[in-house]
Amino acid sequence: MSEIIKNRYEFVVLFDVENGNPNGDPDAGNMPRIDPESGLGLVTDVCLKRKIRNYVETVKEDAKGYKIYIKEDVPLNRSDRTACENIGIKETDDKKVTEALKKLKKSDPDVDLKLRDYMCENYYDIRTFGAVMTTFVKASLNCGQVRGPVQLGFARSIDPVISQEVTITRVAITTEKDAENKSTEMGRKSIVPYALYRAEGFISANLARKTTGFTEEDLELLWDAIINMFENDHSAARGKMAVRELIVFKHSKELGDCPAYKLFDAVEVTRKEDVEYPRRYQDYIVEVHDDKIPESVEVKRMI
Amino acid sequence: MGMGVKVRVWGDYALFSRPEMKVERCSYDVITPSAARGILEAIYWHPGMKWCIDRIYVKKPVKFTSVRRNEVKSKVSASKVLEAYNGGKKPLYLSSKEEIVQRASLLLSDVEYIIEAHFEMTEKANETDNPGKFKAIIMRRLTRGQCYHMPYLGCREFPANFELCKEEEIHTAYDDVEEKDFGFMLYDIDYSDEENLSPMFFRAIMKRGVIDVQNCEVVR
């Protein structure tokens, strides 16, 4: 295993969408999320974390230490396993487990910590983002909460987005009864013609060292995952999405060298002057003002 | 004492969940003393000290917005983990398709507060610890923007920017409002009995934009 990270990091991710819906709002009939006050588009933190998990799952394929706890789809081999269990190859009686636990709890007050470490060691997403676990020993493990070092905020678009309703038709009819009356069915999708989004994130080296053991290798994988998070996530709804910039600020110390907002302020994204309706990434200018960043902070543009 | 500190915190969103509405989370109108303590502890904490919140200044008008997200409804189950730990063959994961639930959260948007607080020494302090030392560390972290982990406004997805408050005279968004009653709010959780954590509430009354929680009456 490589070493646990020793520096605090902040990062800015710029990603864009073309003719797609980056993150549907369940409250608004799956239209793209929009901040009602400013008209800026939103993409939630959990949406991006889902992509990161999916990428790691795809690349690592459940390799040891890189399992993913919260999966989107049930893996294919699951049904095989359940089948075996039904015949009685592997006995997993819930009662026995509970009994064993009770015994263990008496003899070992640290059982919660051991299990936490086991989960952090084996599951990349728990090591990175944390998780909420139920506990055996009452009030231990800080109520079962494991905070991961990586913290993401909501992503917001640079300019207000307009969402366009596109009505589509299909010739295949679902029910036979409908098929007697009509020959096509109407559907709808909402798209954003173009938008550039900006997400900001934080990595605490302290939480990595004291709780989850997030390593340098894990960090490299995280950068990879962020850069490629949309590459394996194409679908009819998403349109063209891509990560355009990943700007990483590496502090020289575990605690950091300067406030995070100063670093974020140093990344300026502006629309080019003659552009009225941005429709491509080239309509924007991304500048990193080095003069606003302390010299001890290392700035890396990863793409 | 001179061990007080004023910290300005601000952010785009905040969510200080009301305990009575935490399934579909709904935020309090203002930051709770316990969330304020959490922010300060994210910046600096040591077993030898404890933070006490004195006043909260509400710098921006209270505004709400809502977000609905797909969430999972279960926690990591300890018994399943133990099974895997002992070499069980069952795959350990949580399928978000099966465990999905959509929940709305009522958030605060564009918030800014000034937290006035002081710290007290506890019996866990070493012989070498003293208030001056802690104060120096805190001031250093605040001026340099250093923190143990990034503080947040109620939930981790809403990061809190922070800096040392340099304003001598603090103006709030409610300078003209004589008094506003926010009703009963969570004061903090009492952790003294580990087996039985109990919440404490107080009557939050904002006077000209300031909520004074010193010597407030705490209800259990």
Tab-separated table of C-alpha atoms in Angstrom, chain A:
chain	number	residue	atom	x	y	z
A	1	MET	CA	0.000	0.000	0.000
A	2	SER	CA	1.210	3.452	-0.763
A	3	GLU	CA	1.375	6.205	1.797
A	4	ILE	CA	-1.501	8.093	3.315
A	5	ILE	CA	-1.835	11.595	1.903
A	6	LYS	CA	0.018	14.305	3.768
A	7	ASN	CA	-1.268	17.450	2.142
A	8	ARG	CA	-4.500	19.297	2.101
A	9	TYR	CA	-5.992	19.743	-1.366
A	10	GLU	CA	-8.669	21.824	-2.972
A	11	PHE	CA	-9.883	21.317	-6.489
A	12	VAL	CA	-12.051	22.956	-9.119
A	13	VAL	CA	-13.741	20.858	-11.769
A	14	LEU	CA	-15.184	22.424	-14.894
A	15	PHE	CA	-17.454	20.210	-16.930
A	16	ASP	CA	-19.862	20.967	-19.720
A	17	VAL	CA	-22.961	19.512	-21.239
A	18	GLU	CA	-24.169	19.772	-24.790
A	19	ASN	CA	-27.771	18.929	-25.636
A	20	GLY	CA	-28.265	16.864	-22.553
A	21	ASN	CA	-29.589	16.838	-19.036
A	22	PRO	CA	-26.702	16.676	-16.584
A	23	ASN	CA	-28.828	16.140	-13.472
A	24	GLY	CA	-32.615	15.847	-13.469
A	25	ASP	CA	-34.715	17.400	-10.729
A	26	PRO	CA	-37.226	14.903	-9.334
A	27	ASP	CA	-39.302	17.842	-8.111
A	28	ALA	CA	-39.634	19.329	-11.576
A	29	GLY	CA	-40.491	16.369	-13.765
A	30	ASN	CA	-36.839	15.526	-14.325
A	31	MET	CA	-36.003	18.852	-15.920
A	32	PRO	CA	-32.442	20.016	-15.379
A	33	ARG	CA	-31.918	21.433	-11.906
A	34	ILE	CA	-32.030	25.195	-11.788
A	35	ASP	CA	-31.410	27.563	-8.910
A	36	PRO	CA	-34.737	29.430	-8.963
A	37	GLU	CA	-33.235	32.739	-7.910
A	38	SER	CA	-30.307	33.084	-10.243
A	39	GLY	CA	-31.349	30.781	-13.069
A	40	LEU	CA	-28.006	29.020	-12.798
A	41	GLY	CA	-27.965	25.298	-13.397
A	42	LEU	CA	-27.202	22.971	-10.506
A	43	VAL	CA	-25.650	19.531	-10.274
A	44	THR	CA	-25.744	17.983	-6.818
A	45	ASP	CA	-22.719	16.649	-5.004
A	46	VAL	CA	-24.236	13.180	-4.826
A	47	CYS	CA	-24.671	13.096	-8.590
A	48	LEU	CA	-20.941	13.611	-9.109
A	49	LYS	CA	-20.039	11.133	-6.374
A	50	ARG	CA	-22.158	8.541	-8.158
A	51	LYS	CA	-20.087	9.034	-11.330
A	52	ILE	CA	-16.851	8.703	-9.400
A	53	ARG	CA	-18.051	5.485	-7.786
A	54	ASN	CA	-19.133	4.107	-11.151
A	55	TYR	CA	-15.793	4.893	-12.736
A	56	VAL	CA	-13.847	3.219	-9.948
A	57	GLU	CA	-16.116	0.216	-10.141
A	58	THR	CA	-15.624	-0.050	-13.887
A	59	VAL	CA	-11.859	0.332	-13.774
A	60	LYS	CA	-11.089	-1.751	-10.707
A	61	GLU	CA	-13.784	-4.381	-11.107
A	62	ASP	CA	-14.008	-5.031	-7.397
A	63	ALA	CA	-10.264	-5.600	-7.020
A	64	LYS	CA	-9.147	-6.052	-3.456
A	65	GLY	CA	-9.318	-2.773	-1.591
A	66	TYR	CA	-11.267	-1.091	-4.367
A	67	LYS	CA	-14.735	-2.405	-3.799
A	68	ILE	CA	-17.645	-0.032	-4.006
A	69	TYR	CA	-20.233	-0.182	-1.286
A	70	ILE	CA	-23.094	1.733	-2.838
A	71	LYS	CA	-23.658	0.209	-6.250
A	72	GLU	CA	-26.035	1.365	-8.873
A	73	ASP	CA	-26.674	-1.952	-10.540
A	74	VAL	CA	-26.638	-5.353	-9.049
A	75	PRO	CA	-23.643	-7.226	-10.404
A	76	LEU	CA	-24.333	-10.150	-12.693
A	77	ASN	CA	-22.781	-12.808	-10.535
A	78	ARG	CA	-25.073	-11.994	-7.683
A	79	SER	CA	-27.880	-14.226	-8.848
A	80	ASP	CA	-25.481	-17.162	-9.175
A	81	ARG	CA	-24.389	-16.683	-5.628
A	82	THR	CA	-27.896	-16.478	-4.252
A	83	ALA	CA	-28.682	-19.652	-6.138
A	84	CYS	CA	-25.818	-21.481	-4.444
A	85	GLU	CA	-26.940	-20.225	-1.093
A	86	ASN	CA	-30.438	-21.471	-1.631
A	87	ILE	CA	-29.155	-24.998	-2.090
A	88	GLY	CA	-27.370	-24.555	1.186
A	89	ILE	CA	-23.728	-24.396	0.158
A	90	LYS	CA	-22.974	-21.449	2.335
A	91	GLU	CA	-24.958	-21.073	5.444
A	92	THR	CA	-25.610	-17.527	6.429
A	93	ASP	CA	-28.054	-17.695	9.227
A	94	ASP	CA	-28.822	-14.253	10.526
A	95	LYS	CA	-29.424	-15.538	14.028
A	96	LYS	CA	-25.990	-17.078	14.232
A	97	VAL	CA	-24.409	-13.862	13.139
A	98	THR	CA	-26.233	-11.892	15.778
A	99	GLU	CA	-25.257	-14.365	18.449
A	100	ALA	CA	-21.647	-14.232	17.436
A	101	LEU	CA	-21.839	-10.472	17.581
A	102	LYS	CA	-23.189	-10.416	21.071
A	103	LYS	CA	-20.355	-12.585	22.270
A	104	LEU	CA	-17.817	-10.465	20.490
A	105	LYS	CA	-19.176	-7.272	21.891
A	106	LYS	CA	-18.600	-8.469	25.423
A	107	SER	CA	-15.075	-9.609	24.840
A	108	ASP	CA	-14.026	-6.848	22.491
A	109	PRO	CA	-15.149	-3.273	23.099
A	110	ASP	CA	-13.241	-2.086	20.015
A	111	VAL	CA	-15.263	-4.195	17.618
A	112	ASP	CA	-16.817	-1.107	16.024
A	113	LEU	CA	-13.450	0.384	15.279
A	114	LYS	CA	-12.187	-2.865	13.815
A	115	LEU	CA	-15.159	-3.128	11.526
A	116	ARG	CA	-14.808	0.472	10.504
A	117	ASP	CA	-11.182	-0.080	9.584
A	118	TYR	CA	-12.123	-3.201	7.676
A	119	MET	CA	-14.687	-1.262	5.658
A	120	CYS	CA	-12.284	1.590	4.976
A	121	GLU	CA	-9.578	-0.815	3.888
A	122	ASN	CA	-11.773	-2.695	1.454
A	123	TYR	CA	-14.157	-0.085	0.104
A	124	TYR	CA	-12.867	2.784	-1.956
A	125	ASP	CA	-16.021	4.861	-1.643
A	126	ILE	CA	-16.099	4.594	2.133
A	127	ARG	CA	-12.409	5.468	2.344
A	128	THR	CA	-13.048	8.488	0.140
A	129	PHE	CA	-16.475	9.847	1.009
A	130	GLY	CA	-17.258	8.149	4.306
A	131	ALA	CA	-20.409	6.296	5.275
A	132	VAL	CA	-22.951	5.956	7.995
A	133	MET	CA	-22.766	2.625	9.770
A	134	THR	CA	-24.902	1.087	12.428
A	135	THR	CA	-22.987	0.279	15.573
A	136	PHE	CA	-22.994	-2.468	18.160
A	137	VAL	CA	-21.605	-0.550	21.070
A	138	LYS	CA	-23.997	2.216	21.890
A	139	ALA	CA	-22.783	5.744	21.275
A	140	SER	CA	-19.435	4.622	19.958
A	141	LEU	CA	-17.980	5.425	16.551
A	142	ASN	CA	-19.487	8.892	16.790
A	143	CYS	CA	-22.974	7.504	16.181
A	144	GLY	CA	-21.736	5.362	13.319
A	145	GLN	CA	-20.625	8.210	11.145
A	146	VAL	CA	-17.396	7.890	9.209
A	147	ARG	CA	-16.343	11.114	7.576
A	148	GLY	CA	-14.260	10.678	4.490
A	149	PRO	CA	-11.551	13.141	3.500
A	150	VAL	CA	-13.141	14.107	0.192
A	151	GLN	CA	-15.905	16.684	0.372
A	152	LEU	CA	-17.758	18.017	-2.662
A	153	GLY	CA	-20.114	20.953	-2.983
A	154	PHE	CA	-22.954	21.533	-5.422
A	155	ALA	CA	-21.809	22.359	-8.951
A	156	ARG	CA	-23.210	25.508	-10.512
A	157	SER	CA	-23.197	26.721	-14.063
A	158	ILE	CA	-21.280	29.831	-15.032
A	159	ASP	CA	-24.206	31.384	-16.886
A	160	PRO	CA	-27.946	30.949	-16.411
A	161	VAL	CA	-29.175	27.877	-18.246
A	162	ILE	CA	-32.338	27.520	-20.218
A	163	SER	CA	-33.849	24.110	-20.357
A	164	GLN	CA	-35.494	23.173	-23.591
A	165	GLU	CA	-38.350	20.733	-23.788
A	166	VAL	CA	-37.967	18.410	-26.723
A	167	THR	CA	-40.995	16.389	-27.646
A	168	ILE	CA	-40.239	13.109	-29.319
A	169	THR	CA	-42.312	10.338	-30.792
A	170	ARG	CA	-41.885	6.629	-30.896
A	171	VAL	CA	-43.607	4.121	-33.111
A	172	ALA	CA	-43.601	1.216	-30.707
A	173	ILE	CA	-46.670	1.260	-28.481
A	174	THR	CA	-46.518	-0.200	-25.010
A	175	THR	CA	-49.967	-1.710	-24.566
A	176	GLU	CA	-52.081	-3.471	-27.142
A	177	LYS	CA	-55.110	-1.436	-26.259
A	178	ASP	CA	-53.283	1.783	-27.105
A	179	ALA	CA	-52.052	0.274	-30.334
A	180	GLU	CA	-55.606	0.005	-31.632
A	181	ASN	CA	-56.154	3.744	-31.323
A	182	LYS	CA	-52.873	5.335	-32.286
A	183	SER	CA	-49.739	4.614	-34.177
A	184	THR	CA	-47.185	6.731	-32.283
A	185	GLU	CA	-46.573	7.726	-28.682
A	186	MET	CA	-45.281	11.063	-27.574
A	187	GLY	CA	-42.483	11.464	-25.094
A	188	ARG	CA	-40.556	14.361	-23.669
A	189	LYS	CA	-37.046	15.091	-22.724
A	190	SER	CA	-35.541	18.206	-21.300
A	191	ILE	CA	-32.153	19.300	-22.465
A	192	VAL	CA	-29.735	22.078	-21.774
A	193	PRO	CA	-28.412	23.294	-25.139
A	194	TYR	CA	-25.073	24.121	-23.566
A	195	ALA	CA	-23.779	24.857	-20.095
A	196	LEU	CA	-20.442	24.945	-18.350
A	197	TYR	CA	-20.576	23.887	-14.722
A	198	ARG	CA	-18.115	24.459	-11.952
A	199	ALA	CA	-17.765	22.178	-8.939
A	200	GLU	CA	-15.484	22.699	-5.978
A	201	GLY	CA	-14.056	20.106	-3.660
A	202	PHE	CA	-11.890	19.695	-0.596
A	203	ILE	CA	-9.626	16.956	0.685
A	204	SER	CA	-8.671	16.875	4.328
A	205	ALA	CA	-5.412	15.086	5.008
A	206	ASN	CA	-6.269	14.895	8.695
A	207	LEU	CA	-9.360	12.815	8.180
A	208	ALA	CA	-7.375	10.590	5.835
A	209	ARG	CA	-4.689	10.032	8.444
A	210	LYS	CA	-6.899	9.648	11.498
A	211	THR	CA	-9.915	7.828	10.137
A	212	THR	CA	-10.042	6.296	6.720
A	213	GLY	CA	-6.465	5.877	5.469
A	214	PHE	CA	-6.945	7.504	2.059
A	215	THR	CA	-3.613	7.037	0.252
A	216	GLU	CA	-1.634	8.790	-2.482
A	217	GLU	CA	-2.624	5.977	-4.808
A	218	ASP	CA	-6.273	6.536	-3.974
A	219	LEU	CA	-5.784	10.198	-4.739
A	220	GLU	CA	-4.401	9.430	-8.194
A	221	LEU	CA	-7.398	7.222	-8.803
A	222	LEU	CA	-9.691	10.009	-7.661
A	223	TRP	CA	-8.165	12.449	-10.164
A	224	ASP	CA	-8.501	9.822	-12.874
A	225	ALA	CA	-12.095	9.219	-11.895
A	226	ILE	CA	-12.924	12.913	-11.961
A	227	ILE	CA	-11.291	13.419	-15.342
A	228	ASN	CA	-13.082	10.418	-16.830
A	229	MET	CA	-16.301	10.528	-14.849
A	230	PHE	CA	-18.496	11.153	-17.876
A	231	GLU	CA	-16.597	8.976	-20.322
A	232	ASN	CA	-18.354	5.825	-19.186
A	233	ASP	CA	-21.613	7.491	-18.422
A	234	HIS	CA	-23.062	8.170	-21.844
A	235	SER	CA	-26.782	7.781	-22.153
A	236	ALA	CA	-29.715	9.128	-24.073
A	237	ALA	CA	-30.465	11.661	-21.384
A	238	ARG	CA	-26.980	13.034	-20.802
A	239	GLY	CA	-26.076	14.171	-24.290
A	240	LYS	CA	-22.438	15.128	-24.577
A	241	MET	CA	-20.803	15.670	-21.236
A	242	ALA	CA	-17.116	16.118	-20.604
A	243	VAL	CA	-14.758	17.288	-17.915
A	244	ARG	CA	-12.866	20.253	-19.311
A	245	GLU	CA	-10.628	21.286	-16.459
A	246	LEU	CA	-9.458	19.810	-13.219
A	247	ILE	CA	-7.433	22.365	-11.337
A	248	VAL	CA	-5.817	21.002	-8.219
A	249	PHE	CA	-4.353	23.078	-5.404
A	250	LYS	CA	-1.864	21.204	-3.288
A	251	HIS	CA	-1.030	22.839	0.008
A	252	SER	CA	2.430	22.359	1.425
A	253	LYS	CA	1.046	21.378	4.822
A	254	GLU	CA	-1.479	18.992	6.224
A	255	LEU	CA	-3.513	21.884	7.557
A	256	GLY	CA	-3.122	24.011	4.477
A	257	ASP	CA	-1.477	27.318	3.668
A	258	CYS	CA	-4.350	29.645	2.921
A	259	PRO	CA	-8.137	29.830	2.977
A	260	ALA	CA	-9.915	27.743	0.373
A	261	TYR	CA	-12.011	30.607	-0.944
A	262	LYS	CA	-8.870	32.525	-1.946
A	263	LEU	CA	-7.804	29.653	-4.150
A	264	PHE	CA	-11.253	29.284	-5.652
A	265	ASP	CA	-11.376	33.028	-6.323
A	266	ALA	CA	-8.149	32.698	-8.258
A	267	VAL	CA	-9.890	30.540	-10.844
A	268	GLU	CA	-11.843	32.867	-13.062
A	269	VAL	CA	-14.174	31.620	-15.757
A	270	THR	CA	-15.605	34.256	-18.078
A	271	ARG	CA	-17.630	34.230	-21.209
A	272	LYS	CA	-15.883	35.762	-24.195
A	273	GLU	CA	-17.084	39.280	-24.852
A	274	ASP	CA	-18.544	38.812	-28.287
A	275	VAL	CA	-20.429	35.662	-27.310
A	276	GLU	CA	-24.056	36.171	-26.519
A	277	TYR	CA	-25.238	32.585	-26.311
A	278	PRO	CA	-22.494	30.228	-25.235
A	279	ARG	CA	-22.747	26.967	-27.137
A	280	ARG	CA	-19.300	25.474	-26.819
A	281	TYR	CA	-16.397	25.352	-24.432
A	282	GLN	CA	-14.376	27.684	-26.640
A	283	ASP	CA	-16.855	30.440	-25.823
A	284	TYR	CA	-15.344	30.635	-22.357
A	285	ILE	CA	-11.985	31.756	-21.028
A	286	VAL	CA	-10.546	29.991	-18.015
A	287	GLU	CA	-7.837	31.855	-16.173
A	288	VAL	CA	-5.882	30.863	-13.108
A	289	HIS	CA	-4.498	33.974	-11.457
A	290	ASP	CA	-1.223	32.757	-10.033
A	291	ASP	CA	-0.550	36.068	-8.318
A	292	LYS	CA	-3.484	35.449	-5.979
A	293	ILE	CA	-2.148	32.079	-4.896
A	294	PRO	CA	0.528	31.772	-2.204
A	295	GLU	CA	3.796	30.396	-3.520
A	296	SER	CA	3.702	27.424	-1.205
A	297	VAL	CA	0.536	26.158	-2.883
A	298	GLU	CA	1.210	24.015	-5.912
A	299	VAL	CA	-1.273	24.479	-8.744
A	300	LYS	CA	-1.759	21.681	-11.219
A	301	ARG	CA	-4.035	21.675	-14.224
A	302	MET	CA	-4.630	17.998	-14.631
A	303	ILE	CA	-6.113	18.075	-18.136
